Amino acid sequence: MPSSRRTFLQAAAAAMPLASQTAGRPPNILYLHSHDTGRYLRPYGYATPTPRIQRLAAEGVLFRRAFSAAPTCSPSRAALLTGQCPHQNGMLGLAHRGFAMTDYRRHMLYTLRDAGYRSILGGLQHIADKPERIGYDELLGAKSNRVADVAPAAARFLEGRPKGPFFLDVGFFETHREFHPPTPEDDPRYLQPPVPIPDTAATRRDMAGFHASARVLDQGVGQVLDALERSGLAGNTLVISTTDHGLAFPDMKCNLVDAGFGVSLIMRGPGLFGGGKVVDGMVSQLDLFPTLCDLAEVKHPAWLEGRSLLPLLRGESPEIHDEIFAEVNYHAAYEPKRAVRTQRWKYIRRYSELGTTVLPNCDDGPSKSLWLEHGWRQKALPREDLYDLVFDPTERRNLAGDKASAEALADMRGRLDAWMKRTNDPLLSGAVPLPAGAKVNRVDGISPGEPIN
């Protein structure tokens, strides 16, 4: 086919109304999510053993600059599912430690239900003390949240050829610690630890465990996608593959650098969601809810904070955001901080009085032990960070005290202040109170496994 004709047909397909591309039927939604994976997957250029996720990206759309609203587990997931930042939806900490959303009826399943969708939970949810509290129409009842139990349960559901539009939520424990035992294919001699971590025998072994868990995750994703193909429903199903936040290594998970709240996001489905496209525009997981509203042709709830991804996919604009925000309140311990990111700059503001890293907020492991052995506990943290993401993409050189960056610092401070006021951030009134019944570690502790208050 001549290139000019191919270009014309591709442009025409992108301009078609979405409904015509799906034969007037709202697409099924398969939401696949992992734990603590960040972007450390093959489609993002890492030598991680995830061929099925790579294939999904090649068949769909890969978002290179996707971010969660929080680098912590329950707040991130609750934000995606409500379209609200954590301090707006109420999920300020970990669900299994007594934190909860203010109103579970803001979960997207209720808006989708009004559009005729049936909702099914098939694994990890981590936004409520028990899944029944959320309101799914069906719970698949997997014995655990691990791939070995969740993937077969989800596959059986799909092989039953469910009728009518469905929202199937499939959550995997992997790649959370403790990692799966490395196989011979996960040889630590030939692995590289993630960027903040020094290259030692111990940290390579640590990374081998992550690789082993990622391999299992990929197999689970493949098992579910194979079942979707066998069911005959793949052609009218939007697959969303993402994670909650960065890897469970020091200076990643629970941190507001890109390695903390940068996430994988791959979408494959009818219409605009195919062809191996890559999107470089900044997007937030808050954008998924309004996007699904557009696909289901339902009104956006008034509380949504994100924007539909469809203008990016239609080529109408290279960006839908000129700034995105993220936050931490509680994880294992209290560590209030906020961040704003543009394409060029990152600004982080810390509200903790400790002045050093809140160590219980880093999961235990060999890489953490190495940092502790070399004085991590005594390493001071500044009140503010400013990073130039063009010249310092790994965010190692803080420019907050650099006179040449004073204009950028003032701009980013203003952006964050305006957002905090606009969203009624509780930090504007002082420390965020611990909800009744919630349990957290001491901020001056070392491990999340220590006794909690």
CSV table of C-alpha atoms in Angstrom, one decimal:
chain,number,residue,atom,x,y,z
A,1,MET,CA,0.0,0.0,0.0
A,2,PRO,CA,1.5,3.4,-0.9
A,3,SER,CA,2.6,5.4,2.2
A,4,SER,CA,0.3,8.3,1.4
A,5,ARG,CA,-2.8,6.1,1.2
A,6,ARG,CA,-1.7,4.3,4.4
A,7,THR,CA,-1.3,7.6,6.2
A,8,PHE,CA,-4.7,8.8,4.9
A,9,LEU,CA,-6.4,5.6,6.2
A,10,GLN,CA,-4.7,5.8,9.6
A,11,ALA,CA,-5.8,9.4,10.0
A,12,ALA,CA,-9.3,8.7,8.9
A,13,ALA,CA,-9.6,5.8,11.4
A,14,ALA,CA,-8.3,8.1,14.2
A,15,ALA,CA,-10.9,10.7,13.3
A,16,MET,CA,-13.9,8.2,13.3
A,17,PRO,CA,-16.3,8.5,16.2
A,18,LEU,CA,-15.4,5.9,18.8
A,19,ALA,CA,-18.8,4.3,18.8
A,20,SER,CA,-18.6,3.5,15.1
A,21,GLN,CA,-15.3,1.6,15.7
A,22,THR,CA,-17.0,-0.6,18.3
A,23,ALA,CA,-20.2,-1.2,16.4
A,24,GLY,CA,-22.2,1.0,18.7
A,25,ARG,CA,-21.4,-1.3,21.8
A,26,PRO,CA,-19.6,0.0,24.8
A,27,PRO,CA,-16.4,-2.0,25.3
A,28,ASN,CA,-15.8,-4.4,28.1
A,29,ILE,CA,-13.1,-3.3,30.5
A,30,LEU,CA,-10.3,-5.5,31.8
A,31,TYR,CA,-8.3,-3.7,34.4
A,32,LEU,CA,-5.0,-5.6,35.1
A,33,HIS,CA,-2.9,-4.1,37.9
A,34,SER,CA,0.3,-5.2,39.7
A,35,HIS,CA,2.0,-4.2,42.9
A,36,ASP,CA,5.2,-2.2,43.1
A,37,THR,CA,6.3,-2.5,39.5
A,38,GLY,CA,6.8,1.1,38.4
A,39,ARG,CA,8.0,1.1,34.7
A,40,TYR,CA,10.5,-1.7,35.2
A,41,LEU,CA,9.0,-3.7,32.3
A,42,ARG,CA,10.3,-4.7,28.9
A,43,PRO,CA,8.2,-2.1,26.9
A,44,TYR,CA,10.0,0.7,28.8
A,45,GLY,CA,13.4,-0.5,27.8
A,46,TYR,CA,14.3,-2.7,30.8
A,47,ALA,CA,15.7,-6.3,30.5
A,48,THR,CA,12.8,-7.6,32.6
A,49,PRO,CA,11.3,-10.9,31.5
A,50,THR,CA,7.8,-9.7,30.5
A,51,PRO,CA,7.2,-10.8,26.9
A,52,ARG,CA,3.4,-10.9,27.2
A,53,ILE,CA,3.3,-7.3,28.5
A,54,GLN,CA,5.6,-6.4,25.7
A,55,ARG,CA,3.2,-7.9,23.2
A,56,LEU,CA,0.3,-6.1,24.8
A,57,ALA,CA,2.2,-2.8,24.2
A,58,ALA,CA,3.0,-3.7,20.6
A,59,GLU,CA,-0.7,-4.3,20.0
A,60,GLY,CA,-2.0,-1.3,22.0
A,61,VAL,CA,-0.9,2.1,23.3
A,62,LEU,CA,2.1,2.7,25.5
A,63,PHE,CA,2.1,5.8,27.7
A,64,ARG,CA,5.8,6.7,28.4
A,65,ARG,CA,5.0,9.4,31.0
A,66,ALA,CA,2.2,8.0,33.1
A,67,PHE,CA,2.0,8.8,36.9
A,68,SER,CA,0.0,7.7,39.9
A,69,ALA,CA,-1.5,10.3,42.2
A,70,ALA,CA,0.6,8.8,45.1
A,71,PRO,CA,3.6,6.5,45.4
A,72,THR,CA,1.9,4.5,48.1
A,73,CYS,CA,-0.4,1.5,47.7
A,74,SER,CA,-4.0,2.2,48.8
A,75,PRO,CA,-3.9,5.9,48.0
A,76,SER,CA,-2.7,5.3,44.5
A,77,ARG,CA,-5.4,2.7,43.8
A,78,ALA,CA,-8.2,4.7,45.3
A,79,ALA,CA,-7.2,7.7,43.3
A,80,LEU,CA,-7.3,5.8,40.0
A,81,LEU,CA,-10.7,4.2,40.8
A,82,THR,CA,-12.4,7.5,42.0
A,83,GLY,CA,-10.7,10.0,39.8
A,84,GLN,CA,-9.8,12.0,42.9
A,85,CYS,CA,-6.4,12.7,44.6
A,86,PRO,CA,-6.0,10.9,48.0
A,87,HIS,CA,-6.7,13.8,50.2
A,88,GLN,CA,-10.0,14.3,48.3
A,89,ASN,CA,-11.2,10.7,48.3
A,90,GLY,CA,-10.1,10.1,51.9
A,91,MET,CA,-7.6,7.3,51.4
A,92,LEU,CA,-4.7,8.8,53.3
A,93,GLY,CA,-2.9,5.6,54.2
A,94,LEU,CA,-3.1,1.8,53.9
A,95,ALA,CA,-6.4,0.0,53.8
A,96,HIS,CA,-5.1,-3.0,55.8
A,97,ARG,CA,-4.0,-0.6,58.6
A,98,GLY,CA,-7.4,1.0,59.1
A,99,PHE,CA,-7.6,3.7,56.4
A,100,ALA,CA,-10.7,4.0,54.1
A,101,MET,CA,-12.2,6.1,51.4
A,102,THR,CA,-14.8,8.7,52.4
A,103,ASP,CA,-17.4,7.4,50.0
A,104,TYR,CA,-17.1,4.1,48.2
A,105,ARG,CA,-19.9,5.1,45.8
A,106,ARG,CA,-17.4,7.3,44.1
A,107,HIS,CA,-15.6,4.2,42.8
A,108,MET,CA,-15.9,4.0,39.0
A,109,LEU,CA,-17.9,0.8,39.2
A,110,TYR,CA,-21.0,2.8,40.2
A,111,THR,CA,-20.8,5.2,37.3
A,112,LEU,CA,-20.2,2.2,35.0
A,113,ARG,CA,-23.1,0.4,36.5
A,114,ASP,CA,-25.4,3.3,35.5
A,115,ALA,CA,-24.2,2.6,32.0
A,116,GLY,CA,-25.1,-1.1,32.2
A,117,TYR,CA,-21.8,-2.5,33.2
A,118,ARG,CA,-21.5,-5.5,35.6
A,119,SER,CA,-18.5,-5.3,38.0
A,120,ILE,CA,-16.3,-8.2,39.0
A,121,LEU,CA,-13.4,-8.3,41.4
A,122,GLY,CA,-10.8,-11.0,40.6
A,123,GLY,CA,-7.9,-10.5,43.0
A,124,LEU,CA,-6.1,-7.8,44.9
A,125,GLN,CA,-8.1,-4.6,45.7
A,126,HIS,CA,-6.3,-2.9,48.6
A,127,ILE,CA,-8.8,0.0,49.0
A,128,ALA,CA,-11.0,-1.5,51.7
A,129,ASP,CA,-10.7,-3.7,54.8
A,130,LYS,CA,-12.8,-6.3,53.0
A,131,PRO,CA,-13.9,-6.5,49.3
A,132,GLU,CA,-17.6,-6.6,50.2
A,133,ARG,CA,-17.4,-3.0,51.3
A,134,ILE,CA,-16.7,-1.7,47.8
A,135,GLY,CA,-19.8,-3.0,46.1
A,136,TYR,CA,-18.7,-5.2,43.2
A,137,ASP,CA,-21.5,-7.3,41.6
A,138,GLU,CA,-19.4,-10.4,41.9
A,139,LEU,CA,-16.3,-11.6,43.7
A,140,LEU,CA,-14.4,-14.4,42.0
A,141,GLY,CA,-13.1,-15.7,45.4
A,142,ALA,CA,-9.5,-16.5,44.5
A,143,LYS,CA,-7.7,-18.2,47.5
A,144,SER,CA,-5.0,-15.5,47.5
A,145,ASN,CA,-4.0,-12.4,45.7
A,146,ARG,CA,-1.1,-14.1,44.0
A,147,VAL,CA,-0.9,-14.9,40.3
A,148,ALA,CA,-1.2,-18.6,40.9
A,149,ASP,CA,-4.7,-18.1,42.2
A,150,VAL,CA,-5.9,-14.9,40.6
A,151,ALA,CA,-5.1,-15.6,37.0
A,152,PRO,CA,-6.9,-19.0,36.8
A,153,ALA,CA,-10.0,-17.4,38.5
A,154,ALA,CA,-10.1,-14.5,36.0
A,155,ALA,CA,-9.5,-16.9,33.1
A,156,ARG,CA,-12.4,-19.1,34.1
A,157,PHE,CA,-14.7,-16.0,34.3
A,158,LEU,CA,-13.7,-14.9,30.8
A,159,GLU,CA,-14.0,-18.4,29.3
A,160,GLY,CA,-17.6,-18.4,30.5
A,161,ARG,CA,-18.2,-15.8,27.8
A,162,PRO,CA,-20.0,-13.2,30.0
A,163,LYS,CA,-22.8,-11.3,28.3
A,164,GLY,CA,-23.2,-7.5,28.4
A,165,PRO,CA,-20.5,-5.0,29.1
A,166,PHE,CA,-18.4,-5.9,32.2
A,167,PHE,CA,-15.7,-4.2,34.3
A,168,LEU,CA,-13.3,-7.0,35.4
A,169,ASP,CA,-10.8,-5.9,38.0
A,170,VAL,CA,-7.8,-8.3,38.2
A,171,GLY,CA,-5.2,-7.4,40.8
A,172,PHE,CA,-2.0,-9.3,41.4
A,173,PHE,CA,0.2,-9.2,44.5
A,174,GLU,CA,3.3,-9.5,42.3
A,175,THR,CA,5.8,-7.7,42.2
A,176,HIS,CA,5.6,-6.8,45.9
A,177,ARG,CA,8.1,-8.1,48.4
A,178,GLU,CA,8.7,-10.8,49.4
A,179,PHE,CA,9.9,-11.6,45.9
A,180,HIS,CA,9.6,-15.0,44.2
A,181,PRO,CA,12.8,-17.1,44.4
A,182,PRO,CA,15.0,-16.4,41.4
A,183,THR,CA,15.2,-19.1,38.7
A,184,PRO,CA,18.3,-19.9,36.7
A,185,GLU,CA,17.0,-17.4,34.1
A,186,ASP,CA,17.2,-14.7,36.7
A,187,ASP,CA,21.0,-14.9,37.1
A,188,PRO,CA,22.1,-12.0,39.3
A,189,ARG,CA,25.5,-11.9,37.7
A,190,TYR,CA,24.0,-10.3,34.6
A,191,LEU,CA,21.4,-8.0,36.2
A,192,GLN,CA,21.5,-4.3,36.9
A,193,PRO,CA,19.9,-2.9,40.1
A,194,PRO,CA,17.5,0.1,39.6
A,195,VAL,CA,19.0,3.5,39.2
A,196,PRO,CA,19.2,4.8,42.8
A,197,ILE,CA,20.8,1.5,44.0
A,198,PRO,CA,24.6,0.8,43.8
A,199,ASP,CA,25.7,-2.2,41.9
A,200,THR,CA,26.8,-4.9,44.4
A,201,ALA,CA,26.4,-8.7,44.7
A,202,ALA,CA,23.7,-8.2,47.3
A,203,THR,CA,21.7,-5.7,45.3
A,204,ARG,CA,22.0,-7.8,42.1
A,205,ARG,CA,20.5,-10.7,44.0
A,206,ASP,CA,17.8,-8.4,45.3
A,207,MET,CA,17.0,-7.4,41.7
A,208,ALA,CA,17.0,-11.1,40.7
A,209,GLY,CA,14.1,-11.6,43.0
A,210,PHE,CA,12.2,-8.7,41.4
A,211,HIS,CA,12.9,-10.3,38.0
A,212,ALA,CA,11.5,-13.6,39.2
A,213,SER,CA,8.4,-11.9,40.4
A,214,ALA,CA,8.0,-9.9,37.2
A,215,ARG,CA,8.3,-13.2,35.2
A,216,VAL,CA,5.4,-14.7,37.3
A,217,LEU,CA,3.4,-11.5,36.8
A,218,ASP,CA,3.9,-11.6,33.1
A,219,GLN,CA,2.7,-15.3,33.0
A,220,GLY,CA,-0.4,-14.3,34.9
A,221,VAL,CA,-1.1,-11.4,32.5
A,222,GLY,CA,-0.6,-13.8,29.6
A,223,GLN,CA,-3.0,-16.4,31.1
A,224,VAL,CA,-5.8,-13.8,31.4
A,225,LEU,CA,-5.2,-12.4,27.9
A,226,ASP,CA,-5.2,-15.9,26.4
A,227,ALA,CA,-8.6,-16.6,28.0
A,228,LEU,CA,-9.9,-13.3,26.7
A,229,GLU,CA,-8.9,-14.3,23.2
A,230,ARG,CA,-10.5,-17.8,23.5
A,231,SER,CA,-13.7,-16.2,24.7
A,232,GLY,CA,-14.0,-14.2,21.5
A,233,LEU,CA,-14.4,-11.0,23.5
A,234,ALA,CA,-11.0,-9.5,22.8
A,235,GLY,CA,-12.2,-7.4,19.9
A,236,ASN,CA,-14.5,-5.4,22.0
A,237,THR,CA,-12.6,-5.3,25.3
A,238,LEU,CA,-10.4,-2.4,26.5
A,239,VAL,CA,-7.4,-3.8,28.4
A,240,ILE,CA,-5.8,-1.5,30.9
A,241,SER,CA,-2.5,-2.7,32.3
A,242,THR,CA,-0.8,-0.6,35.0
A,243,THR,CA,0.6,-0.6,38.6
A,244,ASP,CA,0.3,1.4,41.7
A,245,HIS,CA,3.8,3.0,42.0
A,246,GLY,CA,7.5,2.3,41.9
A,247,LEU,CA,9.6,-0.6,43.0
A,248,ALA,CA,10.0,-1.5,46.7
A,249,PHE,CA,13.6,-0.3,46.8
A,250,PRO,CA,15.1,2.7,48.6
A,251,ASP,CA,14.2,6.1,47.2
A,252,MET,CA,11.6,4.6,44.9
A,253,LYS,CA,8.2,3.5,46.4
A,254,CYS,CA,6.8,6.1,48.8
A,255,ASN,CA,9.0,8.8,47.2
A,256,LEU,CA,7.9,11.6,45.0
A,257,VAL,CA,10.7,11.3,42.4
A,258,ASP,CA,9.7,9.8,39.0
A,259,ALA,CA,11.0,6.4,40.2
A,260,GLY,CA,8.4,6.6,42.9
A,261,PHE,CA,5.2,7.7,41.3
A,262,GLY,CA,6.0,7.0,37.6
A,263,VAL,CA,4.0,4.0,36.5
A,264,SER,CA,3.5,1.7,33.5
A,265,LEU,CA,0.3,2.3,31.5
A,266,ILE,CA,-0.6,0.2,28.5
A,267,MET,CA,-4.1,0.2,26.9
A,268,ARG,CA,-5.3,-2.1,24.2
A,269,GLY,CA,-8.7,-2.2,22.7
A,270,PRO,CA,-11.0,-1.2,19.8
A,271,GLY,CA,-10.9,2.1,18.0
A,272,LEU,CA,-8.0,4.3,19.1
A,273,PHE,CA,-6.4,1.8,21.4
A,274,GLY,CA,-4.2,-0.2,19.0
A,275,GLY,CA,-1.4,-0.1,16.6
A,276,GLY,CA,1.6,0.0,18.9
A,277,LYS,CA,1.4,3.7,19.4
A,278,VAL,CA,3.5,5.5,22.0
A,279,VAL,CA,2.3,8.6,23.8
A,280,ASP,CA,4.9,11.0,25.3
A,281,GLY,CA,2.5,13.4,26.9
A,282,MET,CA,2.2,13.5,30.7
A,283,VAL,CA,-0.8,11.6,31.9
A,284,SER,CA,-2.1,10.7,35.4
A,285,GLN,CA,-4.0,7.7,36.5
A,286,LEU,CA,-6.7,10.2,37.4
A,287,ASP,CA,-7.3,10.4,33.7
A,288,LEU,CA,-8.6,6.9,33.4
A,289,PHE,CA,-12.0,7.5,34.9
A,290,PRO,CA,-13.0,10.3,32.6
A,291,THR,CA,-11.6,8.3,29.6
A,292,LEU,CA,-13.9,5.4,30.6
A,293,CYS,CA,-16.8,7.7,30.9
A,294,ASP,CA,-16.3,8.9,27.3
A,295,LEU,CA,-16.0,5.3,26.1
A,296,ALA,CA,-19.2,4.3,28.0
A,297,GLU,CA,-20.9,7.5,26.8
A,298,VAL,CA,-21.8,8.6,30.4
A,299,LYS,CA,-21.6,12.0,32.0
A,300,HIS,CA,-18.4,12.7,33.9
A,301,PRO,CA,-19.1,12.9,37.7
A,302,ALA,CA,-18.6,16.4,39.1
A,303,TRP,CA,-15.8,15.3,41.4
A,304,LEU,CA,-13.4,14.0,38.7
A,305,GLU,CA,-10.0,15.8,38.6
A,306,GLY,CA,-8.5,14.1,35.6
A,307,ARG,CA,-9.0,14.6,31.8
A,308,SER,CA,-9.9,12.2,29.1
A,309,LEU,CA,-7.0,10.6,27.2
A,310,LEU,CA,-9.0,10.6,23.9
A,311,PRO,CA,-7.6,14.0,22.7
A,312,LEU,CA,-4.1,12.6,23.0
A,313,LEU,CA,-5.0,9.4,21.1
A,314,ARG,CA,-6.8,11.3,18.4
A,315,GLY,CA,-3.8,13.5,17.8
A,316,GLU,CA,-5.6,16.7,18.7
A,317,SER,CA,-3.0,17.7,21.2
A,318,PRO,CA,0.4,16.5,22.3
A,319,GLU,CA,-0.4,17.2,26.0
A,320,ILE,CA,-3.5,17.3,28.1
A,321,HIS,CA,-1.7,18.5,31.2
A,322,ASP,CA,1.0,21.1,31.8
A,323,GLU,CA,1.3,20.0,35.4
A,324,ILE,CA,0.5,16.9,37.5
A,325,PHE,CA,0.5,16.4,41.2
A,326,ALA,CA,1.3,13.7,43.7
A,327,GLU,CA,1.2,13.3,47.5
A,328,VAL,CA,2.1,11.2,50.5
A,329,ASN,CA,0.4,11.3,53.8
A,330,TYR,CA,0.6,8.0,55.7
A,331,HIS,CA,2.2,4.8,54.6
A,332,ALA,CA,3.7,2.5,57.3
A,333,ALA,CA,4.4,5.8,59.1
A,334,TYR,CA,3.4,9.5,58.8
A,335,GLU,CA,5.5,11.3,56.1
A,336,PRO,CA,3.5,14.2,54.6
A,337,LYS,CA,4.9,15.6,51.4
A,338,ARG,CA,3.6,17.0,48.1
A,339,ALA,CA,5.0,17.3,44.5
A,340,VAL,CA,4.2,19.0,41.2
A,341,ARG,CA,5.7,18.0,37.9
A,342,THR,CA,5.9,19.6,34.5
A,343,GLN,CA,7.7,18.3,31.5
A,344,ARG,CA,10.8,20.4,32.5
A,345,TRP,CA,10.7,20.6,36.3
A,346,LYS,CA,9.9,18.6,39.5
A,347,TYR,CA,9.3,20.3,42.8
A,348,ILE,CA,8.9,18.4,46.1
A,349,ARG,CA,7.9,19.9,49.4
A,350,ARG,CA,8.3,17.9,52.7
A,351,TYR,CA,6.3,18.7,55.8
A,352,SER,CA,7.8,16.1,58.1
A,353,GLU,CA,9.6,17.4,61.2
A,354,LEU,CA,12.0,14.4,61.3
A,355,GLY,CA,14.5,15.9,58.8
A,356,THR,CA,15.6,12.5,57.7
A,357,THR,CA,14.1,9.5,55.8
A,358,VAL,CA,11.1,7.9,57.5
A,359,LEU,CA,12.6,4.4,57.3
A,360,PRO,CA,9.5,2.3,58.1
A,361,ASN,CA,8.1,3.6,54.7
A,362,CYS,CA,10.8,1.6,52.9
A,363,ASP,CA,10.1,-2.1,52.7
A,364,ASP,CA,12.8,-4.3,54.2
A,365,GLY,CA,15.3,-6.0,51.8
A,366,PRO,CA,19.0,-6.4,50.9
A,367,SER,CA,19.1,-3.0,49.2
A,368,LYS,CA,17.7,-1.2,52.2
A,369,SER,CA,20.1,-3.1,54.5
A,370,LEU,CA,23.0,-1.9,52.3
A,371,TRP,CA,21.9,1.7,52.6
A,372,LEU,CA,21.4,1.4,56.3
A,373,GLU,CA,24.9,0.0,56.8
A,374,HIS,CA,26.3,3.1,55.1
A,375,GLY,CA,24.5,5.7,57.2
A,376,TRP,CA,21.1,6.2,55.5
A,377,ARG,CA,19.4,6.8,58.8
A,378,GLN,CA,21.6,9.9,59.4
A,379,LYS,CA,21.2,11.4,55.9
A,380,ALA,CA,19.4,14.7,56.1
A,381,LEU,CA,16.6,15.6,53.8
A,382,PRO,CA,15.9,19.2,52.7
A,383,ARG,CA,12.5,20.8,53.0
A,384,GLU,CA,12.3,21.4,49.3
A,385,ASP,CA,13.7,19.8,46.2
A,386,LEU,CA,13.8,21.2,42.6
A,387,TYR,CA,15.0,19.2,39.7
A,388,ASP,CA,15.6,20.1,36.1
A,389,LEU,CA,14.2,16.9,34.3
A,390,VAL,CA,16.0,17.7,31.1
A,391,PHE,CA,19.5,17.8,32.5
A,392,ASP,CA,18.9,15.7,35.5
A,393,PRO,CA,16.2,13.0,34.6
A,394,THR,CA,17.2,10.8,37.6
A,395,GLU,CA,16.7,13.7,40.0
A,396,ARG,CA,20.0,13.6,41.9
A,397,ARG,CA,20.9,17.4,41.8
A,398,ASN,CA,18.7,19.5,44.0
A,399,LEU,CA,18.5,23.1,42.5
A,400,ALA,CA,16.2,24.6,45.2
A,401,GLY,CA,19.1,26.7,46.5
A,402,ASP,CA,20.5,27.6,43.1
A,403,LYS,CA,20.1,31.3,42.3
A,404,ALA,CA,19.9,30.6,38.6
A,405,SER,CA,16.8,28.4,39.2
A,406,ALA,CA,15.0,30.9,41.4
A,407,GLU,CA,12.4,31.8,38.8
A,408,ALA,CA,11.6,28.1,38.2
A,409,LEU,CA,11.4,27.5,42.0
A,410,ALA,CA,8.9,30.4,42.4
A,411,ASP,CA,6.8,29.1,39.6
A,412,MET,CA,6.7,25.5,40.9
A,413,ARG,CA,5.9,26.7,44.5
A,414,GLY,CA,3.0,28.7,43.1
A,415,ARG,CA,1.7,25.8,41.1
A,416,LEU,CA,1.7,23.6,44.2
A,417,ASP,CA,0.2,26.2,46.5
A,418,ALA,CA,-2.6,26.8,44.0
A,419,TRP,CA,-3.4,23.1,43.7
A,420,MET,CA,-3.4,22.6,47.5
A,421,LYS,CA,-5.9,25.4,47.9
A,422,ARG,CA,-8.0,24.3,45.0
A,423,THR,CA,-8.3,20.8,46.4
A,424,ASN,CA,-8.7,21.8,50.1
A,425,ASP,CA,-5.5,20.0,51.1
A,426,PRO,CA,-5.7,19.3,54.9
A,427,LEU,CA,-2.0,20.1,55.2
A,428,LEU,CA,-3.0,23.8,54.8
A,429,SER,CA,-4.5,23.5,58.3
A,430,GLY,CA,-1.6,21.6,59.9
A,431,ALA,CA,-0.7,17.9,60.4
A,432,VAL,CA,-3.1,15.4,58.8
A,433,PRO,CA,-4.8,13.7,61.8
A,434,LEU,CA,-4.7,9.9,62.1
A,435,PRO,CA,-8.2,8.4,61.5
A,436,ALA,CA,-9.8,6.6,64.5
A,437,GLY,CA,-8.7,3.0,64.5
A,438,ALA,CA,-5.8,3.4,62.0
A,439,LYS,CA,-2.4,2.0,62.9
A,440,VAL,CA,1.0,3.3,62.0
A,441,ASN,CA,4.6,2.9,62.8
A,442,ARG,CA,6.7,5.4,64.7
A,443,VAL,CA,8.4,7.8,62.3
A,444,ASP,CA,11.8,7.3,64.0
A,445,GLY,CA,11.7,3.5,63.6
A,446,ILE,CA,13.5,1.4,61.0
A,447,SER,CA,11.2,-1.3,59.7
A,448,PRO,CA,7.5,-1.5,58.8
A,449,GLY,CA,7.6,-4.8,60.6
A,450,GLU,CA,8.2,-3.2,64.0
A,451,PRO,CA,5.3,-2.9,66.5
A,452,ILE,CA,2.7,-0.3,65.4
A,453,ASN,CA,0.7,2.3,67.3
